[in-house]
């Protein structure tokens, strides 16, 4: 079995952001030498997400607006968690978008459909946070 | 390590549909010869979902109605993504339902609880789209 | 390849509950002897969830209230599934929170960020239900 483990670091300048991390993950798959296997990519923080969707900026603005409607940031006092914190909404937004993706590796490449791209979804940024990439296979 | 990779094709006659794909996945697990391992099943399109829930038509109608309330299709102009497209809601619905499932394989079978069934969730159908099944193990 | 398969049983006294199962999963990882691999933890019932978030009781009350707003239990008659049942909302709540998590194992331990904890999310409790842990690796 071949294994590759790598933590990627992010520090988004805004509270919320979507960062396309597909090129970094593709490079790690190549480094791993795995031809057939699985690639786990997960947020290591509970106010962030890793998800797969379209690399289209209009859609990202739609998602941001939609998540804000489902789990509003303000008023921060509506959440019990916001007792010295102001990020309860970030925990909820991440619950909608998911913590992780598992992507198949076939013939040495991420086995993707036509528009699949991997995103880091930040909901409480402006500080250093991590994503884990774990690749196993042969 | 044993590996099986297979793409399943769908073309639902309606925009939205839930298709029970459990028998097809079970057959692939058998074909793979894997006794102990993991089975990844994921939508290859970003307006569709693979999820596990109940094979009960009343629940499916409830889900459809509920997703339409959380992320309405109309008016299509409410979404920036719908600039020549009309499927922004499908991207959001799929975000709620998830892209993929990972199912354990134990003693050569999908290791399921009593009512678990795998569904393809289509939110922008009426065209050919794919699901990936990747099985790894021994 | 090393494999460990284990079903954990729960019977929560309340309809809804969040149970921190991290210590049990950590013990199974140790038992497995796997140094590098993947650990799948999934609800075996379709009205329950396994998810990763913060072990903070205020946040758990926020989540419970938020899920009740997104997918209310009452009136039970609003759901077609509630025909002899009253748990349609539990199927929807679990769809938001997800069925499963896949956690990397690195150097014999769950490879976690600073606050990640694994929870069993029960949305239709007061009866015996199961969670599956499947560990594979070397």
mmCIF file of C-alpha atoms in Angstrom:
data_model
loop_
_atom_site.group_PDB
_atom_site.id
_atom_site.type_symbol
_atom_site.label_atom_id
_atom_site.label_comp_id
_atom_site.label_asym_id
_atom_site.label_seq_id
_atom_site.Cartn_x
_atom_site.Cartn_y
_atom_site.Cartn_z
ATOM 1 C CA UNK A 1 0.000 0.000 0.000
ATOM 2 C CA UNK A 2 1.202 3.503 -0.829
ATOM 3 C CA UNK A 3 0.261 6.374 1.461
ATOM 4 C CA UNK A 4 0.604 10.134 1.278
ATOM 5 C CA UNK A 5 -0.378 12.497 4.114
ATOM 6 C CA UNK A 6 -0.226 16.239 3.730
ATOM 7 C CA UNK A 7 -1.685 19.231 5.548
ATOM 8 C CA UNK A 8 -2.453 22.322 3.474
ATOM 9 C CA UNK A 9 -2.601 25.728 5.214
ATOM 10 C CA UNK A 10 -4.971 28.585 4.476
ATOM 11 C CA UNK A 11 -5.455 32.079 5.834
ATOM 12 C CA UNK A 12 -8.281 33.788 3.972
ATOM 13 C CA UNK A 13 -8.402 37.607 4.255
ATOM 14 C CA UNK A 14 -12.223 37.542 4.524
ATOM 15 C CA UNK A 15 -14.499 35.804 7.035
ATOM 16 C CA UNK A 16 -16.035 33.668 4.295
ATOM 17 C CA UNK A 17 -14.310 32.393 1.151
ATOM 18 C CA UNK A 18 -14.303 29.543 -1.349
ATOM 19 C CA UNK A 19 -10.824 28.490 -2.503
ATOM 20 C CA UNK A 20 -10.300 26.080 -5.411
ATOM 21 C CA UNK A 21 -7.737 23.532 -4.151
ATOM 22 C CA UNK A 22 -7.987 21.085 -7.053
ATOM 23 C CA UNK A 23 -4.491 21.822 -8.460
ATOM 24 C CA UNK A 24 -2.867 21.207 -5.056
ATOM 25 C CA UNK A 25 -4.705 17.915 -4.580
ATOM 26 C CA UNK A 26 -3.859 16.799 -8.124
ATOM 27 C CA UNK A 27 -0.180 17.470 -7.459
ATOM 28 C CA UNK A 28 -0.304 15.395 -4.277
ATOM 29 C CA UNK A 29 -1.946 12.497 -6.126
ATOM 30 C CA UNK A 30 0.922 12.590 -8.604
ATOM 31 C CA UNK A 31 3.507 12.770 -5.792
ATOM 32 C CA UNK A 32 1.899 9.778 -4.056
ATOM 33 C CA UNK A 33 2.492 7.475 -7.008
ATOM 34 C CA UNK A 34 -0.916 5.868 -6.316
ATOM 35 C CA UNK A 35 -2.497 4.517 -9.492
ATOM 36 C CA UNK A 36 -5.666 3.029 -7.954
ATOM 37 C CA UNK A 37 -7.032 4.157 -4.624
ATOM 38 C CA UNK A 38 -8.881 6.775 -2.625
ATOM 39 C CA UNK A 39 -8.098 10.396 -1.793
ATOM 40 C CA UNK A 40 -9.665 11.856 1.347
ATOM 41 C CA UNK A 41 -9.675 15.660 1.602
ATOM 42 C CA UNK A 42 -11.120 17.140 4.803
ATOM 43 C CA UNK A 43 -11.282 20.385 6.702
ATOM 44 C CA UNK A 44 -9.389 20.011 9.992
ATOM 45 C CA UNK A 45 -11.461 22.816 11.529
ATOM 46 C CA UNK A 46 -15.120 22.631 12.437
ATOM 47 C CA UNK A 47 -16.026 26.026 10.985
ATOM 48 C CA UNK A 48 -14.778 25.139 7.502
ATOM 49 C CA UNK A 49 -15.704 22.705 4.759
ATOM 50 C CA UNK A 50 -14.257 20.770 1.863
ATOM 51 C CA UNK A 51 -16.773 20.179 -0.929
ATOM 52 C CA UNK A 52 -16.989 19.549 -4.647
ATOM 53 C CA UNK A 53 -18.933 21.838 -6.934
ATOM 54 C CA UNK A 54 -18.588 24.186 -9.899
ATOM 55 C CA UNK A 55 -15.758 26.744 -10.340
ATOM 56 C CA UNK A 56 -18.201 29.533 -11.225
ATOM 57 C CA UNK A 57 -18.102 32.816 -9.320
ATOM 58 C CA UNK A 58 -21.824 33.561 -9.756
ATOM 59 C CA UNK A 59 -22.658 30.226 -8.147
ATOM 60 C CA UNK A 60 -20.260 30.949 -5.289
ATOM 61 C CA UNK A 61 -22.042 34.231 -4.578
ATOM 62 C CA UNK A 62 -25.368 32.354 -4.716
ATOM 63 C CA UNK A 63 -24.049 29.768 -2.244
ATOM 64 C CA UNK A 64 -22.775 32.410 0.130
ATOM 65 C CA UNK A 65 -26.121 34.259 0.098
ATOM 66 C CA UNK A 66 -28.058 30.996 0.458
ATOM 67 C CA UNK A 67 -25.964 29.780 3.417
ATOM 68 C CA UNK A 68 -26.403 33.165 5.062
ATOM 69 C CA UNK A 69 -30.164 32.737 4.716
ATOM 70 C CA UNK A 70 -30.131 29.155 6.103
ATOM 71 C CA UNK A 71 -27.789 29.987 9.006
ATOM 72 C CA UNK A 72 -27.452 33.769 9.469
ATOM 73 C CA UNK A 73 -24.442 35.279 11.183
ATOM 74 C CA UNK A 74 -26.459 38.138 12.716
ATOM 75 C CA UNK A 75 -27.685 38.702 15.279
ATOM 76 C CA UNK A 76 -24.846 36.776 16.912
ATOM 77 C CA UNK A 77 -26.833 36.728 20.163
ATOM 78 C CA UNK A 78 -29.350 34.259 18.647
ATOM 79 C CA UNK A 79 -26.872 31.416 19.281
ATOM 80 C CA UNK A 80 -25.918 30.008 22.702
ATOM 81 C CA UNK A 81 -22.486 29.110 21.321
ATOM 82 C CA UNK A 82 -21.737 32.809 20.838
ATOM 83 C CA UNK A 83 -20.677 33.310 24.405
ATOM 84 C CA UNK A 84 -17.310 34.946 23.862
ATOM 85 C CA UNK A 85 -17.417 33.644 20.251
ATOM 86 C CA UNK A 86 -19.222 34.886 17.151
ATOM 87 C CA UNK A 87 -18.895 31.864 14.869
ATOM 88 C CA UNK A 88 -21.902 29.630 15.673
ATOM 89 C CA UNK A 89 -23.232 30.276 12.161
ATOM 90 C CA UNK A 90 -19.932 28.996 10.724
ATOM 91 C CA UNK A 91 -20.449 25.630 12.471
ATOM 92 C CA UNK A 92 -23.931 25.380 10.938
ATOM 93 C CA UNK A 93 -22.867 26.478 7.453
ATOM 94 C CA UNK A 94 -20.127 23.868 7.478
ATOM 95 C CA UNK A 95 -22.716 21.228 8.485
ATOM 96 C CA UNK A 96 -24.685 21.993 5.313
ATOM 97 C CA UNK A 97 -21.631 21.935 3.040
ATOM 98 C CA UNK A 98 -19.909 18.935 4.638
ATOM 99 C CA UNK A 99 -16.522 18.290 6.215
ATOM 100 C CA UNK A 100 -14.883 16.126 3.582
ATOM 101 C CA UNK A 101 -14.815 14.537 0.171
ATOM 102 C CA UNK A 102 -13.521 11.137 -0.874
ATOM 103 C CA UNK A 103 -12.393 11.060 -4.489
ATOM 104 C CA UNK A 104 -11.467 7.938 -6.450
ATOM 105 C CA UNK A 105 -8.016 7.690 -8.023
ATOM 106 C CA UNK A 106 -8.017 5.796 -11.319
ATOM 107 C CA UNK A 107 -4.965 5.347 -13.540
ATOM 108 C CA UNK A 108 -3.025 7.821 -11.389
ATOM 109 C CA UNK A 109 -5.547 10.688 -11.630
ATOM 110 C CA UNK A 110 -8.488 12.038 -9.626
ATOM 111 C CA UNK A 111 -11.459 10.348 -11.284
ATOM 112 C CA UNK A 112 -13.709 13.350 -11.888
ATOM 113 C CA UNK A 113 -16.798 14.152 -13.886
ATOM 114 C CA UNK A 114 -16.669 17.061 -16.360
ATOM 115 C CA UNK A 115 -17.084 19.972 -13.892
ATOM 116 C CA UNK A 116 -16.026 18.608 -10.522
ATOM 117 C CA UNK A 117 -13.613 20.857 -8.629
ATOM 118 C CA UNK A 118 -12.577 20.616 -4.968
ATOM 119 C CA UNK A 119 -13.127 23.688 -2.798
ATOM 120 C CA UNK A 120 -12.051 24.754 0.636
ATOM 121 C CA UNK A 121 -15.050 26.531 2.148
ATOM 122 C CA UNK A 122 -14.083 28.995 4.861
ATOM 123 C CA UNK A 123 -16.811 30.334 7.153
ATOM 124 C CA UNK A 124 -14.680 31.839 9.933
ATOM 125 C CA UNK A 125 -11.443 32.951 8.311
ATOM 126 C CA UNK A 126 -8.808 35.606 8.866
ATOM 127 C CA UNK A 127 -6.604 33.094 10.703
ATOM 128 C CA UNK A 128 -4.423 30.100 9.810
ATOM 129 C CA UNK A 129 -6.402 26.898 9.270
ATOM 130 C CA UNK A 130 -5.705 23.501 7.751
ATOM 131 C CA UNK A 131 -6.995 20.921 5.273
ATOM 132 C CA UNK A 132 -5.833 17.303 5.381
ATOM 133 C CA UNK A 133 -5.150 15.253 2.259
ATOM 134 C CA UNK A 134 -4.762 11.501 2.809
ATOM 135 C CA UNK A 135 -4.133 9.250 -0.176
ATOM 136 C CA UNK A 136 -4.078 5.462 0.032
ATOM 137 C CA UNK A 137 -3.858 2.843 -2.685
ATOM 138 C CA UNK A 138 -1.426 1.031 -4.944
ATOM 139 C CA UNK B 1 -5.469 -5.059 -3.229
ATOM 140 C CA UNK B 2 -8.477 -5.662 -5.438
ATOM 141 C CA UNK B 3 -10.035 -2.734 -7.288
ATOM 142 C CA UNK B 4 -13.179 -2.255 -9.332
ATOM 143 C CA UNK B 5 -14.062 0.979 -11.152
ATOM 144 C CA UNK B 6 -17.368 1.418 -12.942
ATOM 145 C CA UNK B 7 -19.380 4.345 -14.242
ATOM 146 C CA UNK B 8 -23.169 3.994 -14.236
ATOM 147 C CA UNK B 9 -25.225 6.121 -16.639
ATOM 148 C CA UNK B 10 -28.596 7.726 -16.001
ATOM 149 C CA UNK B 11 -31.001 9.812 -18.048
ATOM 150 C CA UNK B 12 -34.053 10.652 -15.962
ATOM 151 C CA UNK B 13 -37.149 11.784 -17.909
ATOM 152 C CA UNK B 14 -37.952 14.411 -15.243
ATOM 153 C CA UNK B 15 -35.884 17.334 -13.946
ATOM 154 C CA UNK B 16 -35.810 15.832 -10.459
ATOM 155 C CA UNK B 17 -35.810 12.127 -9.564
ATOM 156 C CA UNK B 18 -34.602 9.650 -6.942
ATOM 157 C CA UNK B 19 -33.369 6.334 -8.386
ATOM 158 C CA UNK B 20 -32.606 3.329 -6.177
ATOM 159 C CA UNK B 21 -29.203 2.064 -7.374
ATOM 160 C CA UNK B 22 -28.590 -0.461 -4.564
ATOM 161 C CA UNK B 23 -28.970 -3.573 -6.783
ATOM 162 C CA UNK B 24 -26.413 -2.250 -9.289
ATOM 163 C CA UNK B 25 -23.894 -1.443 -6.552
ATOM 164 C CA UNK B 26 -24.438 -4.845 -4.908
ATOM 165 C CA UNK B 27 -23.731 -6.563 -8.208
ATOM 166 C CA UNK B 28 -20.496 -4.602 -8.629
ATOM 167 C CA UNK B 29 -19.371 -5.542 -5.102
ATOM 168 C CA UNK B 30 -19.902 -9.183 -6.031
ATOM 169 C CA UNK B 31 -18.019 -8.730 -9.340
ATOM 170 C CA UNK B 32 -15.111 -7.099 -7.511
ATOM 171 C CA UNK B 33 -14.424 -10.149 -5.378
ATOM 172 C CA UNK B 34 -13.643 -7.808 -2.462
ATOM 173 C CA UNK B 35 -14.438 -9.436 0.890
ATOM 174 C CA UNK B 36 -13.274 -6.596 3.178
ATOM 175 C CA UNK B 37 -12.991 -3.034 2.001
ATOM 176 C CA UNK B 38 -14.700 0.215 1.072
ATOM 177 C CA UNK B 39 -17.135 1.112 -1.681
ATOM 178 C CA UNK B 40 -17.276 4.750 -2.795
ATOM 179 C CA UNK B 41 -20.341 5.782 -4.805
ATOM 180 C CA UNK B 42 -20.422 9.384 -6.033
ATOM 181 C CA UNK B 43 -22.278 11.594 -8.447
ATOM 182 C CA UNK B 44 -19.912 12.718 -11.209
ATOM 183 C CA UNK B 45 -22.045 15.799 -11.842
ATOM 184 C CA UNK B 46 -22.408 18.776 -9.547
ATOM 185 C CA UNK B 47 -26.188 19.042 -9.884
ATOM 186 C CA UNK B 48 -26.793 15.478 -8.668
ATOM 187 C CA UNK B 49 -26.307 13.532 -5.460
ATOM 188 C CA UNK B 50 -25.693 10.028 -4.162
ATOM 189 C CA UNK B 51 -27.187 9.467 -0.730
ATOM 190 C CA UNK B 52 -28.490 6.731 1.547
ATOM 191 C CA UNK B 53 -32.012 6.815 2.889
ATOM 192 C CA UNK B 54 -35.317 4.929 2.915
ATOM 193 C CA UNK B 55 -36.923 3.352 -0.182
ATOM 194 C CA UNK B 56 -40.317 4.889 0.620
ATOM 195 C CA UNK B 57 -42.134 6.946 -1.987
ATOM 196 C CA UNK B 58 -43.935 9.176 0.545
ATOM 197 C CA UNK B 59 -40.586 10.163 2.027
ATOM 198 C CA UNK B 60 -39.202 10.881 -1.430
ATOM 199 C CA UNK B 61 -42.084 13.272 -2.124
ATOM 200 C CA UNK B 62 -41.433 14.889 1.285
ATOM 201 C CA UNK B 63 -37.750 15.291 0.418
ATOM 202 C CA UNK B 64 -38.499 16.803 -2.953
ATOM 203 C CA UNK B 65 -40.927 19.318 -1.443
ATOM 204 C CA UNK B 66 -38.520 20.111 1.406
ATOM 205 C CA UNK B 67 -35.542 20.677 -0.920
ATOM 206 C CA UNK B 68 -37.707 22.912 -3.080
ATOM 207 C CA UNK B 69 -38.482 24.976 0.022
ATOM 208 C CA UNK B 70 -34.811 25.183 1.107
ATOM 209 C CA UNK B 71 -33.512 25.998 -2.386
ATOM 210 C CA UNK B 72 -36.380 26.961 -4.721
ATOM 211 C CA UNK B 73 -36.043 26.626 -8.487
ATOM 212 C CA UNK B 74 -38.250 29.657 -9.189
ATOM 213 C CA UNK B 75 -37.814 32.466 -9.805
ATOM 214 C CA UNK B 76 -34.667 31.422 -11.697
ATOM 215 C CA UNK B 77 -33.583 35.072 -11.796
ATOM 216 C CA UNK B 78 -32.889 35.031 -8.036
ATOM 217 C CA UNK B 79 -29.557 33.272 -8.702
ATOM 218 C CA UNK B 80 -26.496 34.876 -10.334
ATOM 219 C CA UNK B 81 -25.497 31.465 -11.712
ATOM 220 C CA UNK B 82 -28.660 31.445 -13.871
ATOM 221 C CA UNK B 83 -27.091 33.503 -16.579
ATOM 222 C CA UNK B 84 -27.873 31.315 -19.571
ATOM 223 C CA UNK B 85 -28.520 28.434 -17.095
ATOM 224 C CA UNK B 86 -31.517 27.584 -14.940
ATOM 225 C CA UNK B 87 -29.989 25.037 -12.568
ATOM 226 C CA UNK B 88 -28.498 27.051 -9.668
ATOM 227 C CA UNK B 89 -31.075 25.460 -7.341
ATOM 228 C CA UNK B 90 -29.822 22.000 -8.397
ATOM 229 C CA UNK B 91 -26.294 22.874 -7.192
ATOM 230 C CA UNK B 92 -27.720 23.930 -3.817
ATOM 231 C CA UNK B 93 -30.042 20.912 -3.461
ATOM 232 C CA UNK B 94 -27.120 18.613 -4.152
ATOM 233 C CA UNK B 95 -25.095 20.434 -1.474
ATOM 234 C CA UNK B 96 -27.759 19.538 1.102
ATOM 235 C CA UNK B 97 -28.019 15.894 0.026
ATOM 236 C CA UNK B 98 -24.276 15.295 -0.497
ATOM 237 C CA UNK B 99 -22.111 14.150 -3.375
ATOM 238 C CA UNK B 100 -21.125 10.683 -2.229
ATOM 239 C CA UNK B 101 -21.415 7.771 0.163
ATOM 240 C CA UNK B 102 -18.722 5.433 1.410
ATOM 241 C CA UNK B 103 -20.090 2.030 2.374
ATOM 242 C CA UNK B 104 -18.175 -0.698 4.199
ATOM 243 C CA UNK B 105 -17.831 -4.117 2.573
ATOM 244 C CA UNK B 106 -17.817 -6.959 5.107
ATOM 245 C CA UNK B 107 -17.714 -10.646 4.186
ATOM 246 C CA UNK B 108 -18.247 -9.754 0.532
ATOM 247 C CA UNK B 109 -21.416 -7.683 1.033
ATOM 248 C CA UNK B 110 -22.365 -4.036 1.535
ATOM 249 C CA UNK B 111 -22.503 -3.718 5.319
ATOM 250 C CA UNK B 112 -25.888 -2.071 5.742
ATOM 251 C CA UNK B 113 -28.321 -1.350 8.530
ATOM 252 C CA UNK B 114 -31.914 -2.597 8.186
ATOM 253 C CA UNK B 115 -33.291 0.084 5.843
ATOM 254 C CA UNK B 116 -30.253 1.593 4.142
ATOM 255 C CA UNK B 117 -30.605 1.932 0.369
ATOM 256 C CA UNK B 118 -28.387 3.905 -2.024
ATOM 257 C CA UNK B 119 -30.075 6.536 -4.197
ATOM 258 C CA UNK B 120 -29.044 8.600 -7.145
ATOM 259 C CA UNK B 121 -30.592 12.031 -6.587
ATOM 260 C CA UNK B 122 -31.110 13.949 -9.807
ATOM 261 C CA UNK B 123 -31.846 17.690 -9.608
ATOM 262 C CA UNK B 124 -31.227 18.698 -13.236
ATOM 263 C CA UNK B 125 -32.101 15.683 -15.338
ATOM 264 C CA UNK B 126 -33.367 14.968 -18.837
ATOM 265 C CA UNK B 127 -29.822 14.350 -20.056
ATOM 266 C CA UNK B 128 -27.165 11.626 -19.711
ATOM 267 C CA UNK B 129 -25.258 11.810 -16.442
ATOM 268 C CA UNK B 130 -22.956 9.488 -14.522
ATOM 269 C CA UNK B 131 -22.306 7.932 -11.115
ATOM 270 C CA UNK B 132 -18.917 6.457 -10.209
ATOM 271 C CA UNK B 133 -18.501 3.276 -8.190
ATOM 272 C CA UNK B 134 -14.987 2.617 -6.860
ATOM 273 C CA UNK B 135 -14.369 -0.486 -4.766
ATOM 274 C CA UNK B 136 -11.075 -1.200 -3.009
ATOM 275 C CA UNK B 137 -10.103 -3.935 -0.564
ATOM 276 C CA UNK B 138 -9.050 -7.543 -0.327
ATOM 277 C CA UNK C 1 -4.159 -5.078 4.764
ATOM 278 C CA UNK C 2 -5.510 -4.889 8.317
ATOM 279 C CA UNK C 3 -9.251 -4.601 8.870
ATOM 280 C CA UNK C 4 -11.433 -3.978 11.889
ATOM 281 C CA UNK C 5 -15.250 -4.033 11.793
ATOM 282 C CA UNK C 6 -17.334 -3.123 14.802
ATOM 283 C CA UNK C 7 -20.948 -2.154 15.427
ATOM 284 C CA UNK C 8 -21.623 0.219 18.342
ATOM 285 C CA UNK C 9 -25.098 0.223 19.919
ATOM 286 C CA UNK C 10 -27.018 3.225 21.247
ATOM 287 C CA UNK C 11 -30.360 3.722 22.928
ATOM 288 C CA UNK C 12 -30.870 7.387 23.731
ATOM 289 C CA UNK C 13 -33.556 8.196 26.336
ATOM 290 C CA UNK C 14 -34.695 11.252 24.318
ATOM 291 C CA UNK C 15 -35.973 11.524 20.743
ATOM 292 C CA UNK C 16 -33.025 13.703 19.783
ATOM 293 C CA UNK C 17 -29.501 13.543 21.181
ATOM 294 C CA UNK C 18 -25.855 14.146 20.296
ATOM 295 C CA UNK C 19 -23.437 11.566 21.735
ATOM 296 C CA UNK C 20 -19.651 12.032 21.615
ATOM 297 C CA UNK C 21 -18.270 8.699 20.369
ATOM 298 C CA UNK C 22 -14.664 9.806 19.839
ATOM 299 C CA UNK C 23 -13.213 7.737 22.718
ATOM 300 C CA UNK C 24 -14.859 4.545 21.418
ATOM 301 C CA UNK C 25 -13.569 5.130 17.885
ATOM 302 C CA UNK C 26 -10.070 5.931 19.181
ATOM 303 C CA UNK C 27 -10.031 2.668 21.113
ATOM 304 C CA UNK C 28 -11.037 0.724 17.991
ATOM 305 C CA UNK C 29 -8.266 2.379 15.968
ATOM 306 C CA UNK C 30 -5.793 1.232 18.604
ATOM 307 C CA UNK C 31 -7.261 -2.305 18.612
ATOM 308 C CA UNK C 32 -7.015 -2.473 14.818
ATOM 309 C CA UNK C 33 -3.257 -2.015 14.826
ATOM 310 C CA UNK C 34 -3.606 0.131 11.699
ATOM 311 C CA UNK C 35 -0.848 2.754 11.460
ATOM 312 C CA UNK C 36 -1.829 4.326 8.119
ATOM 313 C CA UNK C 37 -5.318 4.059 6.685
ATOM 314 C CA UNK C 38 -8.927 5.196 6.766
ATOM 315 C CA UNK C 39 -11.624 4.920 9.403
ATOM 316 C CA UNK C 40 -15.258 5.000 8.219
ATOM 317 C CA UNK C 41 -17.872 5.721 10.886
ATOM 318 C CA UNK C 42 -21.508 5.670 9.744
ATOM 319 C CA UNK C 43 -25.001 5.576 11.144
ATOM 320 C CA UNK C 44 -26.655 2.268 10.203
ATOM 321 C CA UNK C 45 -30.094 3.862 10.521
ATOM 322 C CA UNK C 46 -31.582 6.446 8.195
ATOM 323 C CA UNK C 47 -32.934 8.678 10.958
ATOM 324 C CA UNK C 48 -29.535 9.163 12.587
ATOM 325 C CA UNK C 49 -26.236 10.768 11.670
ATOM 326 C CA UNK C 50 -22.524 10.565 12.336
ATOM 327 C CA UNK C 51 -20.787 13.921 12.044
ATOM 328 C CA UNK C 52 -17.745 15.820 13.246
ATOM 329 C CA UNK C 53 -18.076 19.081 15.108
ATOM 330 C CA UNK C 54 -17.361 20.797 18.419
ATOM 331 C CA UNK C 55 -17.944 19.214 21.861
ATOM 332 C CA UNK C 56 -19.718 22.308 23.168
ATOM 333 C CA UNK C 57 -23.169 22.009 24.703
ATOM 334 C CA UNK C 58 -24.299 25.508 23.691
ATOM 335 C CA UNK C 59 -23.540 24.690 20.063
ATOM 336 C CA UNK C 60 -25.445 21.412 20.363
ATOM 337 C CA UNK C 61 -28.530 23.281 21.583
ATOM 338 C CA UNK C 62 -28.080 25.730 18.676
ATOM 339 C CA UNK C 63 -27.881 22.817 16.230
ATOM 340 C CA UNK C 64 -30.951 21.153 17.636
ATOM 341 C CA UNK C 65 -32.975 24.374 17.412
ATOM 342 C CA UNK C 66 -31.643 25.107 13.918
ATOM 343 C CA UNK C 67 -32.455 21.621 12.602
ATOM 344 C CA UNK C 68 -35.938 21.908 14.083
ATOM 345 C CA UNK C 69 -36.376 25.144 12.137
ATOM 346 C CA UNK C 70 -35.080 23.641 8.864
ATOM 347 C CA UNK C 71 -37.108 20.412 9.198
ATOM 348 C CA UNK C 72 -39.766 20.733 11.923
ATOM 349 C CA UNK C 73 -41.194 17.688 13.645
ATOM 350 C CA UNK C 74 -44.656 19.255 14.062
ATOM 351 C CA UNK C 75 -47.196 19.130 12.660
ATOM 352 C CA UNK C 76 -46.407 15.502 11.802
ATOM 353 C CA UNK C 77 -49.246 15.549 9.259
ATOM 354 C CA UNK C 78 -47.219 17.855 6.976
ATOM 355 C CA UNK C 79 -45.209 14.846 5.758
ATOM 356 C CA UNK C 80 -46.532 12.042 3.533
ATOM 357 C CA UNK C 81 -44.065 9.641 5.154
ATOM 358 C CA UNK C 82 -45.886 10.065 8.487
ATOM 359 C CA UNK C 83 -48.512 7.508 7.639
ATOM 360 C CA UNK C 84 -48.308 5.329 10.724
ATOM 361 C CA UNK C 85 -44.888 6.935 11.442
ATOM 362 C CA UNK C 86 -43.919 10.257 12.985
ATOM 363 C CA UNK C 87 -40.237 10.446 12.010
ATOM 364 C CA UNK C 88 -40.169 12.070 8.561
ATOM 365 C CA UNK C 89 -38.395 15.077 10.076
ATOM 366 C CA UNK C 90 -35.672 12.744 11.404
ATOM 367 C CA UNK C 91 -34.897 11.554 7.842
ATOM 368 C CA UNK C 92 -34.550 15.182 6.733
ATOM 369 C CA UNK C 93 -32.457 16.263 9.726
ATOM 370 C CA UNK C 94 -30.080 13.390 9.086
ATOM 371 C CA UNK C 95 -29.808 14.473 5.439
ATOM 372 C CA UNK C 96 -28.508 17.870 6.586
ATOM 373 C CA UNK C 97 -26.037 16.423 9.101
ATOM 374 C CA UNK C 98 -24.838 13.521 6.929
ATOM 375 C CA UNK C 99 -24.658 9.740 7.339
ATOM 376 C CA UNK C 100 -20.947 9.212 7.777
ATOM 377 C CA UNK C 101 -17.449 10.506 8.282
ATOM 378 C CA UNK C 102 -14.191 9.181 6.911
ATOM 379 C CA UNK C 103 -11.225 10.017 9.126
ATOM 380 C CA UNK C 104 -7.568 9.525 8.217
ATOM 381 C CA UNK C 105 -5.385 7.353 10.445
ATOM 382 C CA UNK C 106 -1.785 8.578 10.647
ATOM 383 C CA UNK C 107 0.898 7.019 12.861
ATOM 384 C CA UNK C 108 -1.744 4.858 14.552
ATOM 385 C CA UNK C 109 -4.056 7.731 15.570
ATOM 386 C CA UNK C 110 -7.134 9.508 14.197
ATOM 387 C CA UNK C 111 -5.625 12.440 12.319
ATOM 388 C CA UNK C 112 -7.685 15.293 13.750
ATOM 389 C CA UNK C 113 -7.580 19.056 13.826
ATOM 390 C CA UNK C 114 -7.627 20.826 17.193
ATOM 391 C CA UNK C 115 -11.363 20.590 17.962
ATOM 392 C CA UNK C 116 -12.659 17.715 15.843
ATOM 393 C CA UNK C 117 -14.839 15.260 17.745
ATOM 394 C CA UNK C 118 -17.067 12.503 16.300
ATOM 395 C CA UNK C 119 -20.746 12.571 17.252
ATOM 396 C CA UNK C 120 -23.629 10.200 16.895
ATOM 397 C CA UNK C 121 -26.645 12.360 16.054
ATOM 398 C CA UNK C 122 -29.925 10.749 17.003
ATOM 399 C CA UNK C 123 -33.145 12.204 15.581
ATOM 400 C CA UNK C 124 -35.565 9.365 16.369
ATOM 401 C CA UNK C 125 -34.283 7.698 19.514
ATOM 402 C CA UNK C 126 -35.692 5.789 22.445
ATOM 403 C CA UNK C 127 -34.822 2.467 20.784
ATOM 404 C CA UNK C 128 -31.709 0.442 20.058
ATOM 405 C CA UNK C 129 -29.780 1.648 17.021
ATOM 406 C CA UNK C 130 -26.315 1.083 15.591
ATOM 407 C CA UNK C 131 -23.217 2.830 14.267
ATOM 408 C CA UNK C 132 -20.656 0.992 12.118
ATOM 409 C CA UNK C 133 -16.918 1.504 12.425
ATOM 410 C CA UNK C 134 -14.804 0.071 9.593
ATOM 411 C CA UNK C 135 -11.058 0.535 9.672
ATOM 412 C CA UNK C 136 -8.734 -0.449 6.817
ATOM 413 C CA UNK C 137 -5.041 0.132 6.316
ATOM 414 C CA UNK C 138 -1.628 -1.181 7.218
#
